[in-house]
């Protein structure tokens, strides 16, 4: 499966989705599956609107994360329009005790990233410790698949 996500930075914060699922709390970058006929770029823009209620302009691809045979593309993005927190995607209204769990968009301080279970872990670590690397070449990350993927 191919997934695409956005990394939206503002000052010393980044947008994440807080997930509560199966009694666990973890955080992911806003994004989701690339649908038939979509490019990873198209999917990143669509997912930002569905999950966050905002329109974004994509900046460079900053990371490709491999989870076994699955690939995830992470794009830097900036907000161009919309109201943060008003995403209308079906997943945004699911309760924590549902199969898909709950989704809550929020801003998290870069300094706090390592105190949370942020997935993918290696991308969160780079943002927390070396955010200037986001302006460099695309990171390629091999990540172990969590027990149950976001």
Backbone as a ProteinNet text record, in pm:
[ID]
protein_1_A
[PRIMARY]
XXXXXXXXXXXXXXXXXXXXXXXXXXXXXXXXXXXXXXXXXXXXXXXXXXXXXXXXXXXXXXXXXXXXXXXXXXXXXXXXXXXXXXXXXXXXXXXXXXXXXXXXXXXXXXXXXXXXXXXXXXXXXXXXXXXXXXXXXXXXXXXXXXXXXX
[TERTIARY]
83.7	0	87.8	49.4	120.4	40	108	45.1	121.5	55.9	116	75.2	164.9	137.4	203.5	157.3	215	283	388	458.1	444.9	363	334.8	401.8	499.3	573.1	531.9	525.2	503.1	582.1	677.2	768.7	830.3	808.6	870.2	767.4	664.1	560.3	537.2	471.2	435.8	294	220.7	86.5	93.8	21.6	9.3	-137.3	-168.4	-299.1	-280.1	-348.4	-345.9	-446.4	-397.9	-483.3	-499.1	-621.4	-648.8	-718.8	-653	-702.7	-659.8	-753.8	-725.2	-658.9	-700.8	-647.4	-508.9	-455	-321.8	-335.1	-246.3	-241.4	-110	-118.8	1.1	-31.5	68.9	55.2	109	42.4	86.7	81.4	154.5	146.8	20.3	-48.7	-172.9	-149.3	-227.9	-213.2	-294.5	-281.1	-354.8	-319.8	-401.6	-375.1	-388.3	-302	-310	-415.6	-518.2	-627.4	-594.1	-668.2	-647.9	-655.4	-556.7	-553.7	-490	-453.7	-391.2	-240.1	-172.4	-29.2	-12.2	105.8	127.5	103.4	136.8	114.3	-35	-115.1	-260.4	-317.6	-272.6	-323.6	-287.3	-166.3	-123.9	-213.1	-242.3	-327.5	-469.3	-524.7	-660.2	-670.2	-573.3	-576.3	-566.1	-486.6	-476.8	-612.5	-685.3	-817.5	-916.4	-914.1	-1007	-981.6	-854.8	-821.8	-808.6	-769.3	-740.3	-834.6	-904.1	-990.9	-916.8	-796.6	-715.3	-670.2	-638	-574	-425.8	-345	-200.7	-135.5	-19.7	69.1	185.9	214.8	324.9	458	552.3	690	765.2	894.6	966	925.9	942.3	936.5	1054.7	1027.3	1137.1	1175.3	1083	1115.5	1030.3	1091.2	1020.2	1045.7	937.4	948.3	898.7	978.1	942.3	899.2	778.7	726.6	711.6	814.8	808.9	791.6	686.5	661.3	585.3	538.9	461.8	554.2	513	588.5	500.2	562	492.7	577.4	511	577.3	539	638.3	615.7	662.3	568.4	595.7	588.1	684.8	667.5	550	471.9	356.8	334.3	268.2	230	81.7	17.6	-126	-152	-248	-285.2	-426.6	-513.4	-652.4	-720.1	-837.1	-915.5	-903.8	-974.7	-975.8	-925.8	-811.6	-750.3	-847.6	-857.5	-940.2	-1082.4	-1111.9	-1248	-1257.8	-1162.6	-1164.2	-1294.8	-1345	-1473.1	-1463.9	-1343.2	-1329.2	-1400.7	-1452.4	-1529.1	-1452.2	-1320.4	-1241.1	-1237.1	-1263.8	-1251.1	-1363.3	-1468.2	-1579.1	-1589.7	-1492.6	-1501.4	-1458	-1528.3	-1492.3	-1373.4	-1309.7	-1191.6	-1219.6	-1343.4	-1373.2	-1418.5	-1413.7	-1448.2	-1327.2	-1347.7	-1237.8	-1125	-1159	-1054.8	-1000.2	-1064.9	-1016.8	-1046.1	-1004.5	-1031.4	-911.7	-943.2	-843.9	-862.3	-752.5	-760	-640.4	-664.8	-553.3	-505.7	-374.3	-319.9	-179.8	-136.4	-0.1	82.6	199.6	289.1	424	478.7	610.8	716.2	806.2	914	992.4	1011.9	1087.1	1018.4	886.3	811.3	793.5	839.8	815.3	866.5	981.9	1040.8	975.2	884.1	813.3	682	648.3	525.1	560.3	466	480.8	437.8	532.4	504.9	555.8	469.9	504.5	505.1	608.3	723.4	823.4	877.6	967	1089.9	1151	1275.6	1253.1	1143.1	1113.7	1088.9	1015.6	992.2	1124.1	1215.8	1345.3	1425.6	1422.5	1494.5	1432.2	1300.8	1234.9	1266.5	1270.9	1294.9	1438.4	1533	1673.8	1751.6	1707.1	1782.4	1686.6	1595.6	1495.7	1557.1	1679.4	1743.8	1764.7	1768.7	1784	1666.9	1553.1	1435.5	1459.3	1561.1	1592.9	1692.5	1738.6	1839.4	1779.8	1859.8	1811	1701.1	1623.5	1513.3	1568.6	1511.5	1551.2	1484.1	1556.8	1498.6	1506.4	1392.1	1383.7	1323.2	1388.9	1334.4	1277.9	1151.7	1089.4	1018.3	1032.7	960.9	813.1	733.1	588.5	534.9	456.1	399.8	301.5	266.2	174.3	50.5	-3.3	-120.5	-99.1	-91.8	-55.8	-167	-124.7	-219	-302.6
-118.3	0	124.2	221.9	349	451.9	525.4	630.2	759.3	868.6	999.6	1087.1	1175.4	1258.2	1394.5	1486.9	1620.8	1646.3	1726.4	1774.4	1925.8	1978	2121	2178.5	2265	2328.3	2474.1	2522.5	2664.8	2700.4	2789.6	2826.5	2698.6	2666.3	2547.2	2437.7	2429.3	2328.1	2254.9	2139.2	2058.1	2004.6	1987.4	1932	1780.1	1722.2	1577	1541.6	1416.2	1361.3	1270.9	1303.2	1218.1	1105.8	983.3	865.7	791.8	756.2	666.7	547.6	430.7	310.7	188.3	100	-23.5	5.2	114.3	148.3	211.3	237.6	299.3	439.2	527.8	662.8	678.7	725.1	753.3	866.5	915.8	1032.5	999.4	1054.1	1034.1	1168.4	1176.4	1292.8	1280.5	1390.4	1382.8	1321.2	1220.4	1156	1029.5	960.7	837	772.8	677.6	598.5	677	642.4	698.3	618.2	687.1	620.8	600	510.8	482.1	611.7	630.2	749.1	870.4	861.6	973	958.4	1071.4	1072.4	1086.2	1056.5	1081.9	1228.7	1319.8	1461.8	1492	1437.8	1458.7	1406.1	1288.2	1227	1311.3	1365.5	1447.5	1570.7	1636.4	1754.9	1717.9	1610.5	1566	1530	1453.3	1410.1	1528.2	1630	1748.1	1815.6	1822.8	1885.2	1798.2	1666.3	1576.5	1571.4	1563.6	1543.9	1673.8	1781.5	1905.3	2020.2	2013.2	2122.5	2237.3	2210.5	2315.8	2274.8	2376.5	2353.2	2381.1	2302.5	2318.6	2330.5	2395.1	2395.2	2306.2	2209.9	2118.8	2182.6	2153.7	2193	2062.8	2055.4	1934.6	1806.9	1696.3	1564.4	1557.9	1523	1521.8	1381.9	1286.2	1151.1	1047.9	933.2	813.8	709.1	659.4	561.7	427.7	325.4	189.9	110	55.4	-38.1	-170	-252	-374.3	-338.5	-389.2	-361	-229.4	-168.8	-44.3	76.3	180.2	305.2	419.5	513.1	634.4	753.9	851.5	972.5	1087.6	1163.8	1276.4	1404.4	1498.9	1626.4	1739.1	1831.1	1955.6	2026.6	2096.9	2168.5	2294.4	2389.7	2511.1	2534.7	2588.4	2614.8	2736.2	2721.3	2832.8	2883	2799.5	2839.2	2739.1	2775.8	2685	2716.5	2636.3	2652.7	2523.7	2531.3	2414.3	2350.5	2217.7	2143.4	2119.5	2155.5	2138	2028.4	1936.2	1828.3	1751.3	1717.7	1650	1504.8	1448.4	1307.4	1218.5	1105.4	1014.4	974.4	956.8	913.4	1017.2	1143.4	1249.5	1247.5	1172.9	1167.4	1031.7	944.5	812.1	819	745.4	745.5	653	675.7	597.6	448.8	409.1	266.5	201.2	274.8	216.3	141.4	65.6	-11.4	78.9	195	284.6	378.8	388.1	475.3	621.1	708.6	851.4	924	1038.4	1123.9	1264.5	1326.8	1464.6	1542.3	1639.9	1720.4	1819.7	1836.3	1932.1	1973.8	2084.6	2133	2080.6	2027	1973.2	2043.5	2084.8	2148.1	2047.6	2091.4	2002.7	1947.5	2028.5	1985.4	1871.5	1853.5	1749.1	1621.3	1620.2	1504.4	1374.1	1378.1	1254.3	1206.6	1286.5	1243.3	1172.7	1166.9	1102.6	985.5	894.7	784.8	837.8	899.6	957.8	860.2	835.3	742	814.7	793.1	707.6	771.5	688.2	732.5	806.4	753	813.1	951.9	972.7	1105.9	1203.1	1161.3	1246.8	1283.2	1187.1	1212.5	1316.1	1308.4	1407.2	1545.2	1554.3	1683.9	1741.3	1655.5	1701.3	1745	1678.6	1702.2	1775.8	1763.7	1823.8	1876.3	1968.2	2012.3	2072.1	2121.8	2178.2	2072.7	1943.6	1837.4	1832.1	1890.3	1887.4	1965.6	2051.7	2129.1	2056.2	1940.2	1866.7	1761.7	1662.3	1555.5	1473.8	1403.9	1321.5	1212.4	1199.9	1093.8	963.6	855.5	723.8	650.9	608.5	549.3	410.4	314.1	178.2	170.1	141.3	140.6	6.7	-48.1	-170.7	-139.5	-228.5	-208.2	-224.5	-126.5	-141.3	-257.5	-298.7	-410.4	-392.5	-273.2	-242.4	-103.7	-94.8	29.9	133.4	260.3	372.5	383
0	0	0	-76.8	-81.7	-5.8	82.1	161.6	139.8	170	152.7	270.2	313.7	430.9	416.7	501.6	503.5	637.4	630.2	749	744.8	835.9	839.4	963.5	939.9	1049	1061.5	1184.4	1210.4	1334.2	1316.2	1422.9	1479.4	1605.2	1664.5	1689.4	1602.4	1618.5	1486.7	1497.2	1381	1403	1293.2	1301.8	1308.8	1404.3	1414.8	1436.2	1413	1445.1	1566.7	1675.6	1794.7	1772.3	1780.6	1761.1	1893.2	1925.2	2036.5	1974.2	1986.1	1919.5	1999	2022.6	2096.6	2231	2295.8	2427.1	2424.5	2306.4	2294.3	2237	2277.9	2223.1	2149.3	2025.8	1946.5	1850.6	1779.7	1694.1	1555.4	1452.4	1314.8	1242.7	1134	1047.9	963.6	936.9	860.3	722.5	690.2	560.4	553.2	441.8	422.9	291.1	251.7	132.9	3.7	-91.3	-226	-300.8	-349.4	-418.8	-566.3	-630.8	-772.8	-852.7	-940.8	-1025.4	-960.8	-834.1	-763.2	-763.4	-758.7	-731.6	-580.4	-527.8	-385.1	-348.3	-437.5	-412.3	-399.8	-494.3	-488.8	-357.3	-316.8	-193.9	-71.7	-67.2	47	60.3	-50.9	-49.2	-6.4	-62.4	-27.8	119.8	168.7	308.8	405	371.6	458.5	470.5	359.9	366	443.3	418.7	488.6	638.4	677.7	819.1	897.3	830.5	902.9	870.2	756.1	715.2	649.7	601.3	540.2	400	322	193.1	212.1	143.2	156.9	19.9	18.9	-96.6	-58.7	-144.5	-114.2	-145.7	-59.8	-80	-108.3	-90	-132.5	-57.9	-126.2	-63.7	31.6	158.6	256.3	301.9	287.2	334.2	263	241.2	196.7	303.5	361.7	469.6	417.9	439.3	397.8	519.7	514.8	614.9	541.8	540.5	460.9	315.3	251	109.1	89.7	197.2	187.2	187.3	112.3	108.7	153.1	225.5	265.5	222.5	160.8	113.8	206	250.4	341.2	272.8	258.7	193.8	294.2	289.6	362.8	298	377	322.5	404.6	340.4	412.3	390.8	491.8	488	399	306.6	219.3	244.6	303.5	323.4	416.6	465.4	547.9	695.7	775.1	920	984	1049.4	1112	1210.9	1204.1	1298	1250.5	1125	1073.8	968.9	967.6	868.8	871.5	752.8	742.9	701.9	698.9	663.1	763.3	715.8	801.8	927.1	915.3	1029.4	1141	1108.1	1207.2	1310.9	1284.3	1380.6	1449.7	1427.1	1489.5	1635.7	1724.9	1867	1895.4	2007.8	2045.1	2052.1	2086.9	2100.7	1969.1	1857.6	1727.7	1672.5	1567.5	1507.9	1459.5	1403.3	1352.3	1458.9	1574.2	1681.2	1651.8	1741.8	1726	1665.1	1605.3	1540.3	1594.1	1638.9	1686.6	1631.7	1543.1	1491.7	1597.6	1606.9	1701.9	1662.1	1720.9	1703.3	1820.5	1791.6	1894.4	1882.1	1994.9	1994.8	1948	1861.1	1814.3	1932.9	2034.6	2152.6	2226.3	2205.2	2274.8	2192.8	2068.7	1982.6	2041.3	2103.8	2155.3	2284.3	2340	2460.6	2426.1	2297.2	2250.3	2159.4	2141.4	2045.5	1909.2	1837.7	1706.4	1600.5	1501.1	1393.8	1260.9	1180.6	1203.9	1300.3	1385.1	1492	1439.4	1334.1	1286	1227.7	1159	1105.7	1220.4	1321.5	1438.3	1505.9	1514.3	1578.3	1500.5	1368.7	1287.7	1307.7	1304.7	1325.7	1463	1564.1	1701.5	1724	1659.3	1690.4	1582	1456.6	1346.1	1238.9	1272.4	1174.7	1048.6	1056.1	937.5	829	867.1	767.2	670.2	708.5	621.2	493.1	491.4	371.5	282.1	323.6	248.6	157.5	123.9	36.2	103.8	22	71.9	163	282.1	374.5	332.1	336.8	314.7	447.4	497.8	631.4	622.1	684.2	698.7	839.3	851.2	982.7	1002.9	1123.2	1156.4	1162.4	1113.3	1112.7	1255	1303.8	1438.5	1441.4	1563.8	1579.3	1493.6	1495	1414.6	1356.9	1226.1	1160.9	1168	1171.5	1178.9	1052.9
[MASK]
++++++++++++++++++++++++++++++++++++++++++++++++++++++++++++++++++++++++++++++++++++++++++++++++++++++++++++++++++++++++++++++++++++++++++++++++++++++

